[in-house]
mmCIF file of C-alpha atoms and ligand atoms in Angstrom:
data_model
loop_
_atom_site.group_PDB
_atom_site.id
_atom_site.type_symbol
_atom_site.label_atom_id
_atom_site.label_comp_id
_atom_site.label_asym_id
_atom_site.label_seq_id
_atom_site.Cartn_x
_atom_site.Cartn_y
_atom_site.Cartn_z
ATOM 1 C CA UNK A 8 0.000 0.000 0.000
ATOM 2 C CA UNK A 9 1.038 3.340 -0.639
ATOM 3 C CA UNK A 10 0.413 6.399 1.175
ATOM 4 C CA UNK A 11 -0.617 9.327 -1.347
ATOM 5 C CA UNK A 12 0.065 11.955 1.217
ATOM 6 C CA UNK A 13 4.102 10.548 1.470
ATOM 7 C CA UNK A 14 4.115 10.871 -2.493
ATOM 8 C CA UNK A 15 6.280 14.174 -4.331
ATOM 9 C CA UNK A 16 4.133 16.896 -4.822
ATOM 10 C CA UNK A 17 2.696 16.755 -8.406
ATOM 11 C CA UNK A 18 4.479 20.125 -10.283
ATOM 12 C CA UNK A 19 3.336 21.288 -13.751
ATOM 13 C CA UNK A 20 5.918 20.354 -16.537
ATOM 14 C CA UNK A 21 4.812 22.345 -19.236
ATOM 15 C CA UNK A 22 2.087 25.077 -19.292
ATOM 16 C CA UNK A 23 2.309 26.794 -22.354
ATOM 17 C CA UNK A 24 -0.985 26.841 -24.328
ATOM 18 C CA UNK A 25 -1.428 24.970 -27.155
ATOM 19 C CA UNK A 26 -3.949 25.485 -29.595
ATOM 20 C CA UNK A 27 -7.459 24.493 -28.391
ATOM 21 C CA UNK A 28 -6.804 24.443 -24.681
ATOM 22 C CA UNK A 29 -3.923 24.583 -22.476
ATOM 23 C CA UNK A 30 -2.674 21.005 -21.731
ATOM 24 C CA UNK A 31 -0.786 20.794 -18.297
ATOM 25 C CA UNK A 32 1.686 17.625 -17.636
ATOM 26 C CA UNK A 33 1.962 16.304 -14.313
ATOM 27 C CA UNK A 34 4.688 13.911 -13.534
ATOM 28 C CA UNK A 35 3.371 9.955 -12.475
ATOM 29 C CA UNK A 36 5.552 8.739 -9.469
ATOM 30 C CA UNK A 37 6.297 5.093 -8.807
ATOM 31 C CA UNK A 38 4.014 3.316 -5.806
ATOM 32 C CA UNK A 39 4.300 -0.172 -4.420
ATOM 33 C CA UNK A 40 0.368 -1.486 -3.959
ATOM 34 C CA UNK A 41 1.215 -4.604 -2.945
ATOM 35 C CA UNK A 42 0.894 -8.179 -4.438
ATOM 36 C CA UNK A 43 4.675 -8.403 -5.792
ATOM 37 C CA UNK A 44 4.648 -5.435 -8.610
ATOM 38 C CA UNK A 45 5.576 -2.236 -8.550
ATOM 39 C CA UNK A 46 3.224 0.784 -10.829
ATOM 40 C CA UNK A 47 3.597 4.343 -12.186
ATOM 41 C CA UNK A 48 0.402 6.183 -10.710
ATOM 42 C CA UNK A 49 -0.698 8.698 -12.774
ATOM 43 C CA UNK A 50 -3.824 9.884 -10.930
ATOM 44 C CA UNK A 51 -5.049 10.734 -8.034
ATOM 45 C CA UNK A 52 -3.118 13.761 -8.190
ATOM 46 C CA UNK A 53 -3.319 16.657 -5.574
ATOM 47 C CA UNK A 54 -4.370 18.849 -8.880
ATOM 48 C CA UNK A 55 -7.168 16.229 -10.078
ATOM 49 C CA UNK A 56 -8.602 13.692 -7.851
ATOM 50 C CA UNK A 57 -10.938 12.639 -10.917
ATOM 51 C CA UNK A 58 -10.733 13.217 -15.027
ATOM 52 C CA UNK A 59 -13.963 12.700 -15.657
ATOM 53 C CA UNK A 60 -14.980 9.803 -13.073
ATOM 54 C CA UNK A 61 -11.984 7.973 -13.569
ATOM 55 C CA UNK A 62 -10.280 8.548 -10.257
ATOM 56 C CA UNK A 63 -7.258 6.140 -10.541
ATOM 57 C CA UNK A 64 -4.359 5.493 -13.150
ATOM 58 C CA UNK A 65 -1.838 2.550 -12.363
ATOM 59 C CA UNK A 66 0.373 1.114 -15.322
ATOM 60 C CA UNK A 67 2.561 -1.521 -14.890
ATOM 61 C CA UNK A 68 4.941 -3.407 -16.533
ATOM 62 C CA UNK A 69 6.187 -4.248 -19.017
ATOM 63 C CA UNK A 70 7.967 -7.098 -17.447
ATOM 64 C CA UNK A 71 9.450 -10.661 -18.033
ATOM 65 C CA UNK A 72 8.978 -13.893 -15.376
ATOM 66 C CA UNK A 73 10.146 -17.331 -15.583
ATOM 67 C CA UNK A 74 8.424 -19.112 -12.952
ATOM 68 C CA UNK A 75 7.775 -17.087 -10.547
ATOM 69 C CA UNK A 76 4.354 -15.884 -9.946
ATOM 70 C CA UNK A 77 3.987 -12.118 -11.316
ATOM 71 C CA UNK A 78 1.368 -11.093 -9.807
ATOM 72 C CA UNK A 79 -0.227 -12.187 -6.550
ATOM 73 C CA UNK A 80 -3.190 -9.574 -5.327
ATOM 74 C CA UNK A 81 -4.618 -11.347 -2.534
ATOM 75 C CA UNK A 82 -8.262 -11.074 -1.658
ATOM 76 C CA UNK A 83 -9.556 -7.483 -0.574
ATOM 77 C CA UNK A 84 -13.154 -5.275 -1.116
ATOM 78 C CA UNK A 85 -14.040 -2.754 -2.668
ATOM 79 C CA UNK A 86 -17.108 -0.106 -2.182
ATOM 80 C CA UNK A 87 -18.109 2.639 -4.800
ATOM 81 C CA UNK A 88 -16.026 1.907 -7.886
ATOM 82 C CA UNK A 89 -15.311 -0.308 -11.174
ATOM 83 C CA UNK A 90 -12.163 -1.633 -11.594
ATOM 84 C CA UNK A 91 -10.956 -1.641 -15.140
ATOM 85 C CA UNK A 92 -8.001 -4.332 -16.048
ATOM 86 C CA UNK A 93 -6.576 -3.800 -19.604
ATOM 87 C CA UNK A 94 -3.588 -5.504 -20.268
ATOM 88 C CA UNK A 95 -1.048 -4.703 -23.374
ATOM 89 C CA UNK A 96 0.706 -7.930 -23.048
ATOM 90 C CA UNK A 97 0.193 -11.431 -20.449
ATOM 91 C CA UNK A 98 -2.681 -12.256 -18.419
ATOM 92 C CA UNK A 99 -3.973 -11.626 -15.210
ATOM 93 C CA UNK A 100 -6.655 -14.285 -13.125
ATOM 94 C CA UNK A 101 -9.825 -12.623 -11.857
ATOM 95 C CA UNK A 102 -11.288 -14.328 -9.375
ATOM 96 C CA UNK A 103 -14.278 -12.419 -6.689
ATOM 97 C CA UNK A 104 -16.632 -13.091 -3.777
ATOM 98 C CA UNK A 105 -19.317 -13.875 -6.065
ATOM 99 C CA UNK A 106 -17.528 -16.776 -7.812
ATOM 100 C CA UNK A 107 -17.110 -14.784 -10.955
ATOM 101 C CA UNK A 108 -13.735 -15.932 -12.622
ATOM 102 C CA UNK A 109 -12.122 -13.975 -15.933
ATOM 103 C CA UNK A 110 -9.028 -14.221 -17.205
ATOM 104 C CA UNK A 111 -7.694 -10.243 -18.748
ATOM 105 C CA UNK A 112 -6.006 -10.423 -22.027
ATOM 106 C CA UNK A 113 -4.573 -8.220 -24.532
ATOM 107 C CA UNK A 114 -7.741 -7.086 -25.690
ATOM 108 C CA UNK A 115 -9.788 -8.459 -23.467
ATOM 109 C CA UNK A 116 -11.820 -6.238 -20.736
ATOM 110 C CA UNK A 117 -11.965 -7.374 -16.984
ATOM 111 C CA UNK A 118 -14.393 -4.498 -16.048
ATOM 112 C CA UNK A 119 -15.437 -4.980 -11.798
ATOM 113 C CA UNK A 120 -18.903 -2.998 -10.264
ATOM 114 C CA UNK A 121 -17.933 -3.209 -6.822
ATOM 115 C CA UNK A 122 -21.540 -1.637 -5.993
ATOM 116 C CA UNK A 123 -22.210 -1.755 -1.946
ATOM 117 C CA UNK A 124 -19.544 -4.430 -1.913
ATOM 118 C CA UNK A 125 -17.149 -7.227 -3.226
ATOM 119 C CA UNK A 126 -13.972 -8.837 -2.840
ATOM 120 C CA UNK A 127 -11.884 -10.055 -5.328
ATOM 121 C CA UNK A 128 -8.357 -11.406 -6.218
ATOM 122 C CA UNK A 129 -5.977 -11.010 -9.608
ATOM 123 C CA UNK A 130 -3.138 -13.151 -9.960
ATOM 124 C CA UNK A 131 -0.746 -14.444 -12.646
ATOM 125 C CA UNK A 132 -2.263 -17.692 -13.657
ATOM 126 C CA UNK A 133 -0.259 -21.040 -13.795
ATOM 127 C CA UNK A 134 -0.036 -21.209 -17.248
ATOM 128 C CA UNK A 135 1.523 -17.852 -18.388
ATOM 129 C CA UNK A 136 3.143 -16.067 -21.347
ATOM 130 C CA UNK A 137 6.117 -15.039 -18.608
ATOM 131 C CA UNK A 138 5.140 -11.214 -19.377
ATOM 132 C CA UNK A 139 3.005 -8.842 -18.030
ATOM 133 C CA UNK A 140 2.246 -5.104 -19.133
ATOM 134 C CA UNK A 141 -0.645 -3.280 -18.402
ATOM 135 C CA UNK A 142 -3.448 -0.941 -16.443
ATOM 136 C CA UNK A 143 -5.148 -0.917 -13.308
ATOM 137 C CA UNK A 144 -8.042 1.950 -13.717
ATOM 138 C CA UNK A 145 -10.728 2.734 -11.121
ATOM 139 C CA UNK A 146 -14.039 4.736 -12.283
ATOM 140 C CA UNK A 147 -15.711 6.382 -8.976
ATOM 141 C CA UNK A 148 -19.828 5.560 -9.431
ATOM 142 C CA UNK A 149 -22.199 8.219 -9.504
ATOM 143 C CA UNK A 150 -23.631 8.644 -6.215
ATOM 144 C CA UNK A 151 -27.021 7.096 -7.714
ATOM 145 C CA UNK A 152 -25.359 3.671 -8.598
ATOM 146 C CA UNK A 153 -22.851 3.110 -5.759
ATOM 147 C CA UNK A 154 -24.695 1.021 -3.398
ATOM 148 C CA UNK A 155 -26.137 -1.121 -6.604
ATOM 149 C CA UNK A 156 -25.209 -4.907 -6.505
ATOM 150 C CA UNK A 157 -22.051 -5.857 -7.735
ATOM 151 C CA UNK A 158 -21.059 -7.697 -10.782
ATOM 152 C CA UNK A 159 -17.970 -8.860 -12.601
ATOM 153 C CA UNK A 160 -17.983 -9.075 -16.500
ATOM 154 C CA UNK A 161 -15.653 -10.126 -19.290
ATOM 155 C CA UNK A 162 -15.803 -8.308 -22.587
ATOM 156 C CA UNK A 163 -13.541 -9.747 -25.796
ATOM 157 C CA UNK A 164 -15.487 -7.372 -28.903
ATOM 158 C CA UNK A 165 -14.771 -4.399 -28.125
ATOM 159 C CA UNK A 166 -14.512 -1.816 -30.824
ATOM 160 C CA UNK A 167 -11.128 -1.495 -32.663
ATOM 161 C CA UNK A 168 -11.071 1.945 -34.527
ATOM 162 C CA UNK A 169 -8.665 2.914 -37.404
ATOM 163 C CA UNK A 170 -8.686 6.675 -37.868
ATOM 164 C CA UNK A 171 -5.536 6.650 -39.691
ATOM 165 C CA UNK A 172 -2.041 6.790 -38.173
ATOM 166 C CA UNK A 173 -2.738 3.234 -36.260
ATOM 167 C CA UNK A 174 -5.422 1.519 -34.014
ATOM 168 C CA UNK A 175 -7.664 2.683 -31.217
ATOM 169 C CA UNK A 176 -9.278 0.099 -28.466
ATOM 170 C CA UNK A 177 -12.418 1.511 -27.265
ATOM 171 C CA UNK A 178 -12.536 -0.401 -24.374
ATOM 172 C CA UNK A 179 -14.986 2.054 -21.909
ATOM 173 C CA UNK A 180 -17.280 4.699 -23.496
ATOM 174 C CA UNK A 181 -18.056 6.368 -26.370
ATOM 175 C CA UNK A 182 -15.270 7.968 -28.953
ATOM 176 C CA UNK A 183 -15.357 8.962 -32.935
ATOM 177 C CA UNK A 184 -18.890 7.728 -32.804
ATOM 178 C CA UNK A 185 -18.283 4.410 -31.906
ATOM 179 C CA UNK A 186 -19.294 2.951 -27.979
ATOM 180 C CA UNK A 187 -17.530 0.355 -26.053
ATOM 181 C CA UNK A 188 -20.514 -2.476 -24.872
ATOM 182 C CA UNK A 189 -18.539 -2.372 -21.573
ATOM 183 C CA UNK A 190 -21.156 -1.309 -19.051
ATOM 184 C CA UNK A 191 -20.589 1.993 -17.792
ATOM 185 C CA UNK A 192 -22.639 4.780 -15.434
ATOM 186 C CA UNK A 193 -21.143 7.891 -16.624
ATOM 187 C CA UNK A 194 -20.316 9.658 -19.972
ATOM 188 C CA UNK A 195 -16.834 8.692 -20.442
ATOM 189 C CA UNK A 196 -14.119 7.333 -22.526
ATOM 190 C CA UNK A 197 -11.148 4.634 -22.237
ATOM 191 C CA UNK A 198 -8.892 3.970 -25.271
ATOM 192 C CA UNK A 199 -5.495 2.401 -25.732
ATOM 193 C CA UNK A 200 -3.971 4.042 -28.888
ATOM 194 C CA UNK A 201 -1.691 2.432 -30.919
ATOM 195 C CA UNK A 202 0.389 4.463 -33.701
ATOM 196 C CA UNK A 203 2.467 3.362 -36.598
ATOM 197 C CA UNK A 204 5.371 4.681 -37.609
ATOM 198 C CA UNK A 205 5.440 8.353 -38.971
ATOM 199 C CA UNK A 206 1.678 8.472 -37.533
ATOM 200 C CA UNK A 207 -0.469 11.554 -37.765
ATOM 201 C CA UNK A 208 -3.438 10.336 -35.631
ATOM 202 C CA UNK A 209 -6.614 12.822 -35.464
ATOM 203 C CA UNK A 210 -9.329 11.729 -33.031
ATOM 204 C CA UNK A 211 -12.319 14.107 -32.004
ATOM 205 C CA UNK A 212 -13.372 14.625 -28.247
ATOM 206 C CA UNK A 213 -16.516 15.662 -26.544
ATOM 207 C CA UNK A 214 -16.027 19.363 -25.742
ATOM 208 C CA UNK A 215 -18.133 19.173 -22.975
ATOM 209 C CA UNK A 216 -16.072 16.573 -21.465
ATOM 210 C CA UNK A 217 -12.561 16.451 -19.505
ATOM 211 C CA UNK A 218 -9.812 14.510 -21.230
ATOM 212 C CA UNK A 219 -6.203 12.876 -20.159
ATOM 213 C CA UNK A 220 -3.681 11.087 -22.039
ATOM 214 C CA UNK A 221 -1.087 9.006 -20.912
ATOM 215 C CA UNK A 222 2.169 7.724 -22.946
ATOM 216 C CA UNK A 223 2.354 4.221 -22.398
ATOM 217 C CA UNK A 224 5.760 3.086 -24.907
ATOM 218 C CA UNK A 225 7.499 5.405 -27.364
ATOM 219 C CA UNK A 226 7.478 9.526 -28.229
ATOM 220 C CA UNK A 227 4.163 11.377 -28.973
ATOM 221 C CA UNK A 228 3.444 14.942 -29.943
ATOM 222 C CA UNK A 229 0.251 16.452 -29.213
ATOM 223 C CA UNK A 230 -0.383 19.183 -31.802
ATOM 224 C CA UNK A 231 2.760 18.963 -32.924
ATOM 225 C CA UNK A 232 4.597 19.784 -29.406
ATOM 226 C CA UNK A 233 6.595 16.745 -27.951
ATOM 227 C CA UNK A 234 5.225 15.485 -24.793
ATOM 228 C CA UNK A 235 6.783 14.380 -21.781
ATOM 229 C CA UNK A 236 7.266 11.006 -21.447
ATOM 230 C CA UNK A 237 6.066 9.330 -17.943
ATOM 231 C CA UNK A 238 3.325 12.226 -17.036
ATOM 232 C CA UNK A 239 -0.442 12.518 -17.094
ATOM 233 C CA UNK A 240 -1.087 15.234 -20.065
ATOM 234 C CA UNK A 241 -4.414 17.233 -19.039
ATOM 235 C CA UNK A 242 -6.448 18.659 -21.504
ATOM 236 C CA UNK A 243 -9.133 20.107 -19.646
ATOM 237 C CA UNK A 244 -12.495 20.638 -21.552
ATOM 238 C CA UNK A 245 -13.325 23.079 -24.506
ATOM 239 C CA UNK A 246 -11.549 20.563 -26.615
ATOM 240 C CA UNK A 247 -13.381 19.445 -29.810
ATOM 241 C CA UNK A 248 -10.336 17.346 -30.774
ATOM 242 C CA UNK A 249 -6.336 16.162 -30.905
ATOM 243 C CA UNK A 250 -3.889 15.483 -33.593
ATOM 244 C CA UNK A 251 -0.966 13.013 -32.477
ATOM 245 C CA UNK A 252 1.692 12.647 -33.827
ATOM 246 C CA UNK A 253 5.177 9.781 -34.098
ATOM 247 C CA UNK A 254 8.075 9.241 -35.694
ATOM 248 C CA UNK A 255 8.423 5.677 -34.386
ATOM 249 C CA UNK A 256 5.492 3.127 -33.064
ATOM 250 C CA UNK A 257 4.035 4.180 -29.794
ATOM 251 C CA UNK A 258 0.955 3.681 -27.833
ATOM 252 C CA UNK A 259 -1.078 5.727 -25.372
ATOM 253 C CA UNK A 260 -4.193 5.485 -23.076
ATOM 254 C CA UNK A 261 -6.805 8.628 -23.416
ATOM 255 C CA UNK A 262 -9.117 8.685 -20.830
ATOM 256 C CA UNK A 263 -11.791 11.326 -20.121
ATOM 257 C CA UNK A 264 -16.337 12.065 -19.432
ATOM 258 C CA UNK A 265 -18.242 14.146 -18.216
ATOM 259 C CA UNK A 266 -16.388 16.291 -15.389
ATOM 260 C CA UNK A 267 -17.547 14.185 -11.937
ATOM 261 C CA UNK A 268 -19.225 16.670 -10.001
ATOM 262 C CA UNK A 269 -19.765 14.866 -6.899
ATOM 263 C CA UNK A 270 -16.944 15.253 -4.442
ATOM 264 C CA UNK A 271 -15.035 11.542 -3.442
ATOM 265 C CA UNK A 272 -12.969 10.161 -0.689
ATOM 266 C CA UNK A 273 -10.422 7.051 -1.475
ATOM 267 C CA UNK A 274 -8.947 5.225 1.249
ATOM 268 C CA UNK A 275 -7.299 2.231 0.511
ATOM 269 C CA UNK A 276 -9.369 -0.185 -2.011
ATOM 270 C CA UNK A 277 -12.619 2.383 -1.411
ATOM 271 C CA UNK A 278 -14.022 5.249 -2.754
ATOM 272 C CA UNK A 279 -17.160 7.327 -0.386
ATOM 273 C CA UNK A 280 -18.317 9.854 0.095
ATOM 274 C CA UNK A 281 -17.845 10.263 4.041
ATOM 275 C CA UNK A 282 -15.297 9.019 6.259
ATOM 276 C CA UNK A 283 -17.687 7.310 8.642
ATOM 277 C CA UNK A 284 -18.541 5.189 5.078
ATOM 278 C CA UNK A 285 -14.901 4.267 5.024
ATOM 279 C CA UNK A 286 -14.625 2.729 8.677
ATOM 280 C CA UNK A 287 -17.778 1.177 8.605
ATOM 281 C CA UNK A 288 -16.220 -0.543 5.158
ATOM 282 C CA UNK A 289 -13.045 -1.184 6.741
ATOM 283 C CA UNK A 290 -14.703 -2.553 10.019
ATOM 284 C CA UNK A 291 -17.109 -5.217 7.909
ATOM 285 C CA UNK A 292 -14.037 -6.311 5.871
ATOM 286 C CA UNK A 293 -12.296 -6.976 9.064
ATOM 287 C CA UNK A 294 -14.977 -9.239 10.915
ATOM 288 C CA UNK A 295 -16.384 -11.095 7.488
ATOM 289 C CA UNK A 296 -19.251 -8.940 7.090
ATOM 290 C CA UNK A 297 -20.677 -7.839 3.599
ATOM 291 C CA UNK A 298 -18.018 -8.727 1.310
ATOM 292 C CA UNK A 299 -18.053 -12.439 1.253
ATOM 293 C CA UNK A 300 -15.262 -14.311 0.590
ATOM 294 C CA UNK A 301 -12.852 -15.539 -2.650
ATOM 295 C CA UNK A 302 -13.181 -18.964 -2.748
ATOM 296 C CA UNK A 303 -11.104 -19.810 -5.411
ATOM 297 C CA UNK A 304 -8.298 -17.785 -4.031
ATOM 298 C CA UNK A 305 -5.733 -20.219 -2.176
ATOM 299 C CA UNK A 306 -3.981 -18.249 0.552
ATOM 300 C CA UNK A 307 -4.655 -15.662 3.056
ATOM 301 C CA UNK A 308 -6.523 -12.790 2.153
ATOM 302 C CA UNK A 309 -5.584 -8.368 2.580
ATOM 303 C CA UNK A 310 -5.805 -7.387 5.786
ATOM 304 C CA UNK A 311 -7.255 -3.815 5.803
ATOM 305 C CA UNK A 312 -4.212 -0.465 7.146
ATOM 306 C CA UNK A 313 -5.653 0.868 10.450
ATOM 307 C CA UNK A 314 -7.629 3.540 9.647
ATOM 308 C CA UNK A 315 -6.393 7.194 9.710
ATOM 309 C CA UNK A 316 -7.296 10.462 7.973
ATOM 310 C CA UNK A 317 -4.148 10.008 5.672
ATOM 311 C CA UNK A 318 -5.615 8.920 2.157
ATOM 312 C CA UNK A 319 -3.925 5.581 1.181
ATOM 313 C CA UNK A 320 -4.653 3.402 -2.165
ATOM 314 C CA UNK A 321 -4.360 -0.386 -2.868
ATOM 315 C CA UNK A 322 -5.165 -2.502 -5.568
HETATM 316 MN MN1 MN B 423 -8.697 -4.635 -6.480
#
């Protein structure tokens, strides 16, 4: 687990205005959730809790195993969010508290609705590729969905768009007129782009909505401007579009949606509203209330951090 509040302070990079809207870069920084991997977090920052109601950015990878387990996320709940587990390369287990199993894949959506409540574990399976590269995204629900009953569900067609320059994985939302059957419960948008070599990559955007973009392998300019590698680039709203641009292949995440207007708390694996929400979360996990259990997990599961104001994220 990582404490947020022991993290640098997020500083602006670069905050010269481009054309469109200003874009400001904020540099990820390196966090240790737990469950034998290390990730760049790109949000929360201090600056922007949410971009649209995606209120967590964890990339990982990419790495190479021999037979040694990659990734071992034990058993532990979650309250108020979806967990979104795209992978560029490997696999990651699924398993949760209501027997739901789903195994992530390059191009293959493990999409969580934690709801009121559920556990879950993610693992490295036993039969492996020996890599592993990918996301771990949260998306906060709207206060009218987040005591709803949870679900787990496993999407392979998702929409592949080719606007020219390379591919685009739609795997949340709506983009370029196409939608993502990935259920969702707020205007929003999760891509993977993938460019070719001397790409020029034009995609539009929702004005209305916030929008991020992350660089996930390789150099990208944004309207011609270089960006900074290993940063969350935020492009605010009042942007009808962006033209990409590489020399070499590269890919990158764009996330974005309607700007979340509610006001959220995370602490640890949880996202509230009130901190009373969070210990009475914390205090069911802890006696085997609510959440069930992972049955298919074999081993111990999380225990929850005591409980202080400090906000901390897992996994
Ligand atoms: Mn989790």
């Amino acid at each position: 687990m990582s404490k947020l509040a022991a993290s640098p302070e997020p500083k602006s990079l670069e905050t010269q205005p481009v054309p469109g809207s200003k874009v400001v870069s904020y540099p990820a920084r390196d966090a240790d959730p737990g469950g034998g991997i290390t990730v760049v977090r790109a949000l929360p920052l201090r600056q922007h809790r949410l971009v649209g109601p995606w209120c967590f950015f964890d990339h990982y990878g990419p790495l190479t195993f021999g037979n040694r387990k990659a990734m071992d996320v034990a058993p532990h709940p979650h309250i108020g969010l979806q967990t979104v587990s795209w992978l560029f390369d490997g696999e990651i287990l699924h398993n949760d508290s209501l027997g739901c199993t789903g195994m992530a894949r390059p191009g293959e959506l493990n999409l969580m609705t934690a709801g009121q409540a559920i556990a879950h574990a993610e693992e490295t399976p036993a039969r492996n590729s020996g890599k592993l590269h990918g996301l771990q995204l949260w998306v906060a629900l709207p206060d009218r969905e987040r005591q709803r009953a949870p679900s787990f569900d496993h999407y392979k067609d998702l929409p592949v768009l080719e606007p020219g320059g390379g591919r685009v994985h739609l795997f949340m939302g709506e983009l370029a007129g196409q939608r993502s059957k990935a259920r969702a419960f707020s205007p929003l948008v999760g891509a993977e782009l993938k460019f070719e070599t001397n790409a020029r990559m034009r995609l539009p955007l929702n004005p209305a909505w916030e929008h991020a973009f992350v660089i996930i392998d390789g150099k990208i300019s944004l309207d011609g401007k270089p960006l900074v590698p290993g940063a969350l680039h935020y492009l605010g709203t009042q942007r009808s579009g962006i033209e990409l641009s590489t020399k070499d292949p590269a890919r990158a995440v764009l996330i974005g949606g309607a700007p979340f207007e509610e006001p959220i708390i995370i602490w640890w694996n949880f996202v509230a509203r009130t901190a009373e929400e969070i210990q009475a979360a914390r205090e069911d996990w802890e006696q085997h209330r609510r959440f069930g259990e992972v049955k298919a997990y074999k081993g111990a599961r999380l225990t929850a951090p005591s409980f202080s104001a400090r906000p901390i994220a897992g996994h």
